[in-house]
C-alpha cells in the first residue's frame, strides 16, 4: 500500500503508453506468432496446423529465391554503404564550405526518399531510349540496356538505389563519431612515428567500433526489410518478383502470400523466419564488430 501511494501517480501517468504499446505493439506480435501455426486464409475460421506452414515454406522454391535475393541485396548495400560512408566522412568531415555542401548533397536522399524518389529512379533506369542511363549509353555508342527488364541488371539497380538512399545518413553518423575521437590519441600516435595509414588502423577504426556496429546493424536490418524499392520498380509484374523473380525479396514475398493470396498463416510464418534471421544476424554482427576495443 505504501508503494502504491508513493508510485501510484507515476504508474497512472505512464499507463496510457503501456496500454497503447500492448494494444498496437505486443498484441500484434503475439497474434502473428499464433497465426503462423494456423491455416488462416482470412475467409474462414483459422485451424491449428502446427509446423505445416514452416514445412511449406521450406519446400517453396520462391521462398528460397526471395531469401537468396534479400541476402545478396543486404550484403551488398550494407557493406558498400558502410565503406563509402566512412571514406566520405574521412574526406569531407571538415568545416570548409565545400565539405559542408558535400555532406548536404549526400544527406538529401535520406530526407527526400520515398515514392517520388523511386519514381525518378524508374525514369532514370527506364529500358526505353529516353531513360537517362540509356541516353548516356547511346552517347557512348552502346546499345540500350533493359535495366528494368533484364534479370542480370535487377540486383545492380536495386543496390544502387539502396546505397544512394542510406549513404548520406552513414556519412553524417561517421562525421559525428570522428569528431568525438580525442585529438590526444592522434598526437600520441604521431609522436610514436605512426603514418596516416597506421593512425587510421590503430586509432580511428578501434575508436569507431561502436559506431561501425550501430551503422552495420541498422543498415542490415533496413536492407533485410526492403520492400517499396522492388515493389515500385518491378511491381507491375503480377508476381511482384520482377523478371524471373530476380527482384523478389522476403517482404514482397510475404506481401504477395499474405495480402494478395490471403494466406495469412504462411505469411506470418515467413515473417517469423525473417525475424529470426534478423536476430541471428544482429547477434553475429555485434559479436564480430560491436565489442569495444580493449586496451
Short mmCIF file of the C-alpha atoms (twelve columns), coordinates in Angstrom:
data_MODEL
# 
_entry.id   MODEL 
# 
loop_
_atom_site.group_PDB 
_atom_site.id 
_atom_site.type_symbol 
_atom_site.label_atom_id 
_atom_site.label_alt_id 
_atom_site.label_comp_id 
_atom_site.label_asym_id 
_atom_site.label_seq_id 
_atom_site.Cartn_x 
_atom_site.Cartn_y 
_atom_site.Cartn_z 
_atom_site.pdbx_PDB_model_num 
ATOM 1   C CA . UNK A 1   0.000   0.000   0.000   1 
ATOM 2   C CA . UNK A 2   2.858   2.330   0.817   1 
ATOM 3   C CA . UNK A 3   4.455   1.578   -2.562  1 
ATOM 4   C CA . UNK A 4   1.200   2.368   -4.352  1 
ATOM 5   C CA . UNK A 5   0.874   5.673   -2.516  1 
ATOM 6   C CA . UNK A 6   4.444   6.528   -3.472  1 
ATOM 7   C CA . UNK A 7   4.347   5.442   -7.119  1 
ATOM 8   C CA . UNK A 8   0.623   5.275   -7.946  1 
ATOM 9   C CA . UNK A 9   0.554   8.665   -9.630  1 
ATOM 10  C CA . UNK A 10  3.613   7.759   -11.719 1 
ATOM 11  C CA . UNK A 11  2.002   4.494   -12.784 1 
ATOM 12  C CA . UNK A 12  -1.162  6.331   -13.830 1 
ATOM 13  C CA . UNK A 13  0.898   8.764   -15.913 1 
ATOM 14  C CA . UNK A 14  2.678   6.011   -17.860 1 
ATOM 15  C CA . UNK A 15  -0.326  3.668   -18.103 1 
ATOM 16  C CA . UNK A 16  -1.581  5.166   -21.431 1 
ATOM 17  C CA . UNK A 17  1.755   4.324   -23.027 1 
ATOM 18  C CA . UNK A 18  1.698   0.730   -21.790 1 
ATOM 19  C CA . UNK A 19  -1.913  0.354   -22.873 1 
ATOM 20  C CA . UNK A 20  -1.161  1.577   -26.406 1 
ATOM 21  C CA . UNK A 21  2.023   -0.493  -26.574 1 
ATOM 22  C CA . UNK A 22  0.168   -3.619  -25.538 1 
ATOM 23  C CA . UNK A 23  -2.666  -2.978  -27.993 1 
ATOM 24  C CA . UNK A 24  -0.667  -1.914  -31.048 1 
ATOM 25  C CA . UNK A 25  2.750   -3.435  -30.322 1 
ATOM 26  C CA . UNK A 26  2.701   -6.553  -28.188 1 
ATOM 27  C CA . UNK A 27  -0.689  -7.965  -29.205 1 
ATOM 28  C CA . UNK A 28  0.001   -7.948  -32.996 1 
ATOM 29  C CA . UNK A 29  3.312   -9.735  -32.389 1 
ATOM 30  C CA . UNK A 30  1.688   -12.434 -30.267 1 
ATOM 31  C CA . UNK A 31  -1.197  -12.709 -32.728 1 
ATOM 32  C CA . UNK A 32  1.234   -13.147 -35.607 1 
ATOM 33  C CA . UNK A 33  3.114   -15.871 -33.730 1 
ATOM 34  C CA . UNK A 34  -0.150  -17.760 -33.160 1 
ATOM 35  C CA . UNK A 35  -1.268  -17.293 -36.786 1 
ATOM 36  C CA . UNK A 36  1.971   -18.831 -38.048 1 
ATOM 37  C CA . UNK A 37  0.761   -22.178 -36.666 1 
ATOM 38  C CA . UNK A 38  -2.726  -21.930 -38.199 1 
ATOM 39  C CA . UNK A 39  -4.352  -22.328 -41.592 1 
ATOM 40  C CA . UNK A 40  -5.683  -18.759 -41.730 1 
ATOM 41  C CA . UNK A 41  -6.950  -17.626 -45.140 1 
ATOM 42  C CA . UNK A 42  -8.988  -14.637 -43.859 1 
ATOM 43  C CA . UNK A 43  -12.184 -16.080 -45.368 1 
ATOM 44  C CA . UNK A 44  -12.853 -18.809 -42.796 1 
ATOM 45  C CA . UNK A 45  -12.076 -19.633 -39.205 1 
ATOM 46  C CA . UNK A 46  -8.372  -20.471 -38.714 1 
ATOM 47  C CA . UNK A 47  -7.418  -24.067 -37.915 1 
ATOM 48  C CA . UNK A 48  -4.369  -25.161 -35.930 1 
ATOM 49  C CA . UNK A 49  -1.892  -26.898 -38.268 1 
ATOM 50  C CA . UNK A 50  1.283   -26.900 -36.189 1 
ATOM 51  C CA . UNK A 51  4.503   -26.593 -38.220 1 
ATOM 52  C CA . UNK A 52  2.860   -27.161 -41.596 1 
ATOM 53  C CA . UNK A 53  3.346   -23.542 -42.696 1 
ATOM 54  C CA . UNK A 54  7.059   -23.695 -41.924 1 
ATOM 55  C CA . UNK A 55  7.358   -27.009 -43.803 1 
ATOM 56  C CA . UNK A 56  5.574   -25.420 -46.767 1 
ATOM 57  C CA . UNK A 57  7.999   -22.510 -46.687 1 
ATOM 58  C CA . UNK A 58  10.957  -24.901 -46.694 1 
ATOM 59  C CA . UNK A 59  9.524   -26.619 -49.792 1 
ATOM 60  C CA . UNK A 60  8.657   -23.388 -51.636 1 
ATOM 61  C CA . UNK A 61  11.238  -22.544 -54.290 1 
ATOM 62  C CA . UNK A 62  10.070  -18.924 -54.444 1 
ATOM 63  C CA . UNK A 63  10.762  -18.522 -50.725 1 
ATOM 64  C CA . UNK A 64  14.370  -19.641 -51.193 1 
ATOM 65  C CA . UNK A 65  14.689  -17.337 -54.200 1 
ATOM 66  C CA . UNK A 66  13.427  -14.449 -52.082 1 
ATOM 67  C CA . UNK A 67  15.840  -15.349 -49.287 1 
ATOM 68  C CA . UNK A 68  18.796  -15.520 -51.697 1 
ATOM 69  C CA . UNK A 69  17.876  -12.193 -53.328 1 
ATOM 70  C CA . UNK A 70  17.392  -10.492 -49.965 1 
ATOM 71  C CA . UNK A 71  20.693  -11.826 -48.608 1 
ATOM 72  C CA . UNK A 72  22.606  -10.658 -51.691 1 
ATOM 73  C CA . UNK A 73  20.925  -7.248  -51.534 1 
ATOM 74  C CA . UNK A 74  21.558  -6.883  -47.790 1 
ATOM 75  C CA . UNK A 75  25.227  -7.894  -48.021 1 
ATOM 76  C CA . UNK A 76  25.869  -5.555  -50.963 1 
ATOM 77  C CA . UNK A 77  24.039  -2.480  -49.677 1 
ATOM 78  C CA . UNK A 78  25.266  -2.788  -46.079 1 
ATOM 79  C CA . UNK A 79  28.934  -3.279  -46.958 1 
ATOM 80  C CA . UNK A 80  29.096  -0.674  -49.727 1 
ATOM 81  C CA . UNK A 81  27.185  1.964   -47.740 1 
ATOM 82  C CA . UNK A 82  29.352  1.475   -44.644 1 
ATOM 83  C CA . UNK A 83  32.667  1.582   -46.531 1 
ATOM 84  C CA . UNK A 84  31.715  4.529   -48.753 1 
ATOM 85  C CA . UNK A 85  30.158  6.383   -45.814 1 
ATOM 86  C CA . UNK A 86  33.383  6.078   -43.834 1 
ATOM 87  C CA . UNK A 87  35.533  7.074   -46.815 1 
ATOM 88  C CA . UNK A 88  33.378  10.145  -47.452 1 
ATOM 89  C CA . UNK A 89  33.415  11.066  -43.759 1 
ATOM 90  C CA . UNK A 90  37.215  10.888  -43.669 1 
ATOM 91  C CA . UNK A 91  37.469  13.132  -46.738 1 
ATOM 92  C CA . UNK A 92  34.561  15.549  -46.185 1 
ATOM 93  C CA . UNK A 93  34.328  15.784  -42.406 1 
ATOM 94  C CA . UNK A 94  35.857  19.252  -42.177 1 
ATOM 95  C CA . UNK A 95  34.221  22.648  -41.770 1 
ATOM 96  C CA . UNK A 96  35.052  24.196  -45.125 1 
ATOM 97  C CA . UNK A 97  32.208  25.320  -47.365 1 
ATOM 98  C CA . UNK A 98  32.963  22.515  -49.837 1 
ATOM 99  C CA . UNK A 99  32.798  19.894  -47.087 1 
ATOM 100 C CA . UNK A 100 29.531  21.228  -45.649 1 
ATOM 101 C CA . UNK A 101 27.778  21.368  -49.014 1 
ATOM 102 C CA . UNK A 102 29.081  17.926  -49.922 1 
ATOM 103 C CA . UNK A 103 27.551  16.487  -46.739 1 
ATOM 104 C CA . UNK A 104 24.269  18.254  -47.502 1 
ATOM 105 C CA . UNK A 105 24.231  16.862  -51.051 1 
ATOM 106 C CA . UNK A 106 24.809  13.305  -49.858 1 
ATOM 107 C CA . UNK A 107 22.325  13.602  -46.982 1 
ATOM 108 C CA . UNK A 108 19.426  14.919  -49.102 1 
ATOM 109 C CA . UNK A 109 18.432  11.454  -50.446 1 
ATOM 110 C CA . UNK A 110 17.883  10.295  -46.847 1 
ATOM 111 C CA . UNK A 111 15.285  13.058  -46.479 1 
ATOM 112 C CA . UNK A 112 13.822  13.021  -49.993 1 
ATOM 113 C CA . UNK A 113 13.331  9.268   -50.288 1 
ATOM 114 C CA . UNK A 114 10.024  7.538   -50.853 1 
ATOM 115 C CA . UNK A 115 7.687   7.099   -53.769 1 
ATOM 116 C CA . UNK A 116 8.789   10.263  -55.553 1 
ATOM 117 C CA . UNK A 117 12.468  9.323   -55.447 1 
ATOM 118 C CA . UNK A 118 11.792  5.772   -56.659 1 
ATOM 119 C CA . UNK A 119 9.654   7.157   -59.476 1 
ATOM 120 C CA . UNK A 120 12.621  9.285   -60.519 1 
ATOM 121 C CA . UNK A 121 14.871  6.223   -60.463 1 
ATOM 122 C CA . UNK A 122 12.316  4.355   -62.564 1 
ATOM 123 C CA . UNK A 123 12.641  7.085   -65.173 1 
ATOM 124 C CA . UNK A 124 16.443  7.087   -64.971 1 
ATOM 125 C CA . UNK A 125 16.659  3.324   -65.464 1 
ATOM 126 C CA . UNK A 126 13.843  3.093   -67.997 1 
ATOM 127 C CA . UNK A 127 14.547  0.488   -70.659 1 
ATOM 128 C CA . UNK A 128 13.371  2.820   -73.410 1 
ATOM 129 C CA . UNK A 129 15.951  5.039   -75.155 1 
ATOM 130 C CA . UNK A 130 14.646  8.164   -73.379 1 
ATOM 131 C CA . UNK A 131 15.828  6.868   -69.980 1 
ATOM 132 C CA . UNK A 132 18.845  8.827   -68.735 1 
ATOM 133 C CA . UNK A 133 21.086  5.776   -68.345 1 
ATOM 134 C CA . UNK A 134 20.280  4.578   -71.849 1 
ATOM 135 C CA . UNK A 135 20.740  8.102   -73.195 1 
ATOM 136 C CA . UNK A 136 24.257  8.086   -71.746 1 
ATOM 137 C CA . UNK A 137 24.885  4.647   -73.253 1 
ATOM 138 C CA . UNK A 138 23.696  5.900   -76.626 1 
ATOM 139 C CA . UNK A 139 26.066  8.883   -76.367 1 
ATOM 140 C CA . UNK A 140 28.908  6.392   -75.836 1 
ATOM 141 C CA . UNK A 141 27.810  4.328   -78.818 1 
ATOM 142 C CA . UNK A 142 26.407  1.458   -76.741 1 
ATOM 143 C CA . UNK A 143 23.169  -0.411  -77.279 1 
ATOM 144 C CA . UNK A 144 20.250  0.364   -74.898 1 
ATOM 145 C CA . UNK A 145 20.092  -1.931  -71.872 1 
ATOM 146 C CA . UNK A 146 16.893  -3.293  -70.335 1 
ATOM 147 C CA . UNK A 147 17.711  -2.154  -66.806 1 
ATOM 148 C CA . UNK A 148 14.211  -2.927  -65.506 1 
ATOM 149 C CA . UNK A 149 13.546  -5.923  -67.731 1 
ATOM 150 C CA . UNK A 150 16.749  -7.971  -67.695 1 
ATOM 151 C CA . UNK A 151 17.353  -10.200 -64.626 1 
ATOM 152 C CA . UNK A 152 21.101  -9.565  -64.719 1 
ATOM 153 C CA . UNK A 153 20.506  -5.834  -64.091 1 
ATOM 154 C CA . UNK A 154 17.974  -6.241  -61.269 1 
ATOM 155 C CA . UNK A 155 20.356  -6.571  -58.322 1 
ATOM 156 C CA . UNK A 156 22.766  -3.823  -59.504 1 
ATOM 157 C CA . UNK A 157 19.856  -1.394  -59.957 1 
ATOM 158 C CA . UNK A 158 18.360  -2.201  -56.530 1 
ATOM 159 C CA . UNK A 159 21.765  -1.975  -54.828 1 
ATOM 160 C CA . UNK A 160 22.444  1.390   -56.494 1 
ATOM 161 C CA . UNK A 161 19.118  2.755   -55.260 1 
ATOM 162 C CA . UNK A 162 19.640  1.277   -51.776 1 
ATOM 163 C CA . UNK A 163 23.138  2.697   -51.347 1 
ATOM 164 C CA . UNK A 164 22.016  6.084   -52.668 1 
ATOM 165 C CA . UNK A 165 19.240  6.245   -50.067 1 
ATOM 166 C CA . UNK A 166 21.372  5.457   -46.965 1 
ATOM 167 C CA . UNK A 167 24.836  6.736   -47.856 1 
ATOM 168 C CA . UNK A 168 24.225  10.281  -46.627 1 
ATOM 169 C CA . UNK A 169 22.923  9.071   -43.268 1 
ATOM 170 C CA . UNK A 170 26.013  6.918   -42.746 1 
ATOM 171 C CA . UNK A 171 28.189  9.862   -43.732 1 
ATOM 172 C CA . UNK A 172 26.664  12.142  -41.088 1 
ATOM 173 C CA . UNK A 173 26.897  9.468   -38.372 1 
ATOM 174 C CA . UNK A 174 30.551  8.786   -39.150 1 
ATOM 175 C CA . UNK A 175 31.396  12.504  -39.181 1 
ATOM 176 C CA . UNK A 176 29.910  12.886  -35.693 1 
ATOM 177 C CA . UNK A 177 31.821  9.843   -34.453 1 
ATOM 178 C CA . UNK A 178 35.115  11.044  -35.941 1 
ATOM 179 C CA . UNK A 179 34.765  14.407  -34.218 1 
ATOM 180 C CA . UNK A 180 34.286  12.635  -30.881 1 
ATOM 181 C CA . UNK A 181 37.701  10.920  -31.080 1 
ATOM 182 C CA . UNK A 182 40.143  12.737  -28.738 1 
ATOM 183 C CA . UNK A 183 42.869  14.591  -30.615 1 
ATOM 184 C CA . UNK A 184 45.359  13.475  -27.953 1 
ATOM 185 C CA . UNK A 185 45.265  9.950   -29.378 1 
ATOM 186 C CA . UNK A 186 46.425  11.189  -32.767 1 
ATOM 187 C CA . UNK A 187 49.101  13.367  -31.195 1 
ATOM 188 C CA . UNK A 188 50.459  10.404  -29.272 1 
ATOM 189 C CA . UNK A 189 50.409  8.272   -32.418 1 
ATOM 190 C CA . UNK A 190 52.310  10.940  -34.395 1 
ATOM 191 C CA . UNK A 191 54.890  11.228  -31.633 1 
ATOM 192 C CA . UNK A 192 55.417  7.485   -31.931 1 
ATOM 193 C CA . UNK A 193 56.039  7.892   -35.652 1 
ATOM 194 C CA . UNK A 194 52.744  6.437   -36.886 1 
ATOM 195 C CA . UNK A 195 51.921  7.106   -40.521 1 
ATOM 196 C CA . UNK A 196 48.423  8.288   -41.571 1 
ATOM 197 C CA . UNK A 197 47.532  4.726   -42.566 1 
ATOM 198 C CA . UNK A 198 48.721  3.414   -39.184 1 
ATOM 199 C CA . UNK A 199 46.725  6.122   -37.386 1 
ATOM 200 C CA . UNK A 200 43.646  5.058   -39.319 1 
ATOM 201 C CA . UNK A 201 44.143  1.385   -38.487 1 
ATOM 202 C CA . UNK A 202 45.261  1.668   -34.859 1 
ATOM 203 C CA . UNK A 203 43.408  4.795   -33.678 1 
ATOM 204 C CA . UNK A 204 40.449  5.704   -35.884 1 
ATOM 205 C CA . UNK A 205 38.955  2.274   -36.577 1 
ATOM 206 C CA . UNK A 206 39.178  0.982   -32.964 1 
ATOM 207 C CA . UNK A 207 37.517  4.165   -31.736 1 
ATOM 208 C CA . UNK A 208 34.788  3.780   -34.362 1 
ATOM 209 C CA . UNK A 209 33.885  0.188   -33.466 1 
ATOM 210 C CA . UNK A 210 30.651  1.096   -31.603 1 
ATOM 211 C CA . UNK A 211 29.627  3.363   -34.496 1 
ATOM 212 C CA . UNK A 212 30.523  0.695   -37.048 1 
ATOM 213 C CA . UNK A 213 28.386  -1.782  -35.119 1 
ATOM 214 C CA . UNK A 214 25.446  0.638   -34.994 1 
ATOM 215 C CA . UNK A 215 25.614  1.563   -38.686 1 
ATOM 216 C CA . UNK A 216 26.124  -2.056  -39.738 1 
ATOM 217 C CA . UNK A 217 23.247  -3.417  -37.671 1 
ATOM 218 C CA . UNK A 218 20.751  -0.700  -38.603 1 
ATOM 219 C CA . UNK A 219 21.727  -0.902  -42.269 1 
ATOM 220 C CA . UNK A 220 21.474  -4.678  -42.250 1 
ATOM 221 C CA . UNK A 221 18.033  -4.639  -40.616 1 
ATOM 222 C CA . UNK A 222 16.744  -1.984  -43.026 1 
ATOM 223 C CA . UNK A 223 18.154  -3.818  -46.053 1 
ATOM 224 C CA . UNK A 224 16.654  -7.135  -44.979 1 
ATOM 225 C CA . UNK A 225 13.230  -5.459  -44.779 1 
ATOM 226 C CA . UNK A 226 13.443  -3.787  -48.201 1 
ATOM 227 C CA . UNK A 227 10.024  -3.510  -49.808 1 
ATOM 228 C CA . UNK A 228 8.976   -0.382  -51.624 1 
ATOM 229 C CA . UNK A 229 12.073  -0.150  -53.883 1 
ATOM 230 C CA . UNK A 230 11.487  -3.510  -55.628 1 
ATOM 231 C CA . UNK A 231 7.714   -3.102  -55.314 1 
ATOM 232 C CA . UNK A 232 7.657   0.255   -57.104 1 
ATOM 233 C CA . UNK A 233 10.367  -0.554  -59.651 1 
ATOM 234 C CA . UNK A 234 9.093   -4.031  -60.543 1 
ATOM 235 C CA . UNK A 235 5.588   -4.111  -59.034 1 
ATOM 236 C CA . UNK A 236 3.888   -4.097  -62.421 1 
ATOM 237 C CA . UNK A 237 4.749   -7.784  -62.702 1 
ATOM 238 C CA . UNK A 238 1.862   -9.911  -61.417 1 
ATOM 239 C CA . UNK A 239 4.042   -11.972 -59.086 1 
ATOM 240 C CA . UNK A 240 5.765   -8.885  -57.609 1 
ATOM 241 C CA . UNK A 241 9.115   -10.557 -58.250 1 
ATOM 242 C CA . UNK A 242 10.265  -8.759  -61.345 1 
ATOM 243 C CA . UNK A 243 11.733  -10.605 -64.343 1 
ATOM 244 C CA . UNK A 244 12.241  -14.279 -63.403 1 
ATOM 245 C CA . UNK A 245 11.713  -13.355 -59.724 1 
ATOM 246 C CA . UNK A 246 15.054  -11.537 -59.719 1 
ATOM 247 C CA . UNK A 247 13.524  -8.706  -57.632 1 
ATOM 248 C CA . UNK A 248 11.601  -10.971 -55.256 1 
ATOM 249 C CA . UNK A 249 12.509  -10.093 -51.650 1 
ATOM 250 C CA . UNK A 250 11.326  -11.648 -48.402 1 
ATOM 251 C CA . UNK A 251 8.941   -8.807  -47.596 1 
ATOM 252 C CA . UNK A 252 7.483   -8.717  -51.118 1 
ATOM 253 C CA . UNK A 253 7.077   -12.498 -50.917 1 
ATOM 254 C CA . UNK A 254 5.344   -12.046 -47.555 1 
ATOM 255 C CA . UNK A 255 3.113   -9.323  -49.014 1 
ATOM 256 C CA . UNK A 256 2.214   -11.468 -52.007 1 
ATOM 257 C CA . UNK A 257 1.287   -14.520 -49.919 1 
ATOM 258 C CA . UNK A 258 -0.478  -12.613 -47.159 1 
ATOM 259 C CA . UNK A 259 -2.311  -9.758  -48.858 1 
ATOM 260 C CA . UNK A 260 -2.761  -10.980 -52.415 1 
ATOM 261 C CA . UNK A 261 -3.246  -14.703 -51.904 1 
ATOM 262 C CA . UNK A 262 -4.746  -14.188 -48.409 1 
ATOM 263 C CA . UNK A 263 -2.621  -16.998 -46.949 1 
ATOM 264 C CA . UNK A 264 -2.142  -15.185 -43.656 1 
ATOM 265 C CA . UNK A 265 -0.850  -18.225 -41.796 1 
ATOM 266 C CA . UNK A 266 2.014   -18.824 -44.200 1 
ATOM 267 C CA . UNK A 267 2.753   -15.097 -44.384 1 
ATOM 268 C CA . UNK A 268 3.020   -14.987 -40.589 1 
ATOM 269 C CA . UNK A 269 5.412   -17.940 -40.686 1 
ATOM 270 C CA . UNK A 270 7.528   -16.102 -43.262 1 
ATOM 271 C CA . UNK A 271 7.526   -13.020 -41.029 1 
ATOM 272 C CA . UNK A 272 8.812   -15.033 -38.084 1 
ATOM 273 C CA . UNK A 273 11.514  -16.624 -40.227 1 
ATOM 274 C CA . UNK A 274 12.548  -13.112 -41.223 1 
ATOM 275 C CA . UNK A 275 12.530  -12.003 -37.570 1 
ATOM 276 C CA . UNK A 276 14.645  -14.984 -36.513 1 
ATOM 277 C CA . UNK A 277 17.168  -14.307 -39.261 1 
ATOM 278 C CA . UNK A 278 17.414  -10.653 -38.245 1 
ATOM 279 C CA . UNK A 279 18.016  -11.583 -34.603 1 
ATOM 280 C CA . UNK A 280 20.693  -14.069 -35.616 1 
ATOM 281 C CA . UNK A 281 22.470  -11.704 -37.991 1 
ATOM 282 C CA . UNK A 282 22.333  -8.858  -35.473 1 
ATOM 283 C CA . UNK A 283 23.814  -11.061 -32.755 1 
ATOM 284 C CA . UNK A 284 26.577  -12.225 -35.101 1 
ATOM 285 C CA . UNK A 285 27.323  -8.675  -36.206 1 
ATOM 286 C CA . UNK A 286 27.565  -7.445  -32.627 1 
ATOM 287 C CA . UNK A 287 29.858  -10.337 -31.756 1 
ATOM 288 C CA . UNK A 288 32.174  -9.571  -34.643 1 
ATOM 289 C CA . UNK A 289 32.112  -5.765  -34.676 1 
ATOM 290 C CA . UNK A 290 30.244  -4.450  -31.681 1 
ATOM 291 C CA . UNK A 291 32.676  -5.160  -28.853 1 
ATOM 292 C CA . UNK A 292 34.522  -2.041  -27.921 1 
ATOM 293 C CA . UNK A 293 38.285  -2.003  -28.370 1 
ATOM 294 C CA . UNK A 294 40.100  -3.479  -25.428 1 
ATOM 295 C CA . UNK A 295 43.196  -1.802  -24.068 1 
# 
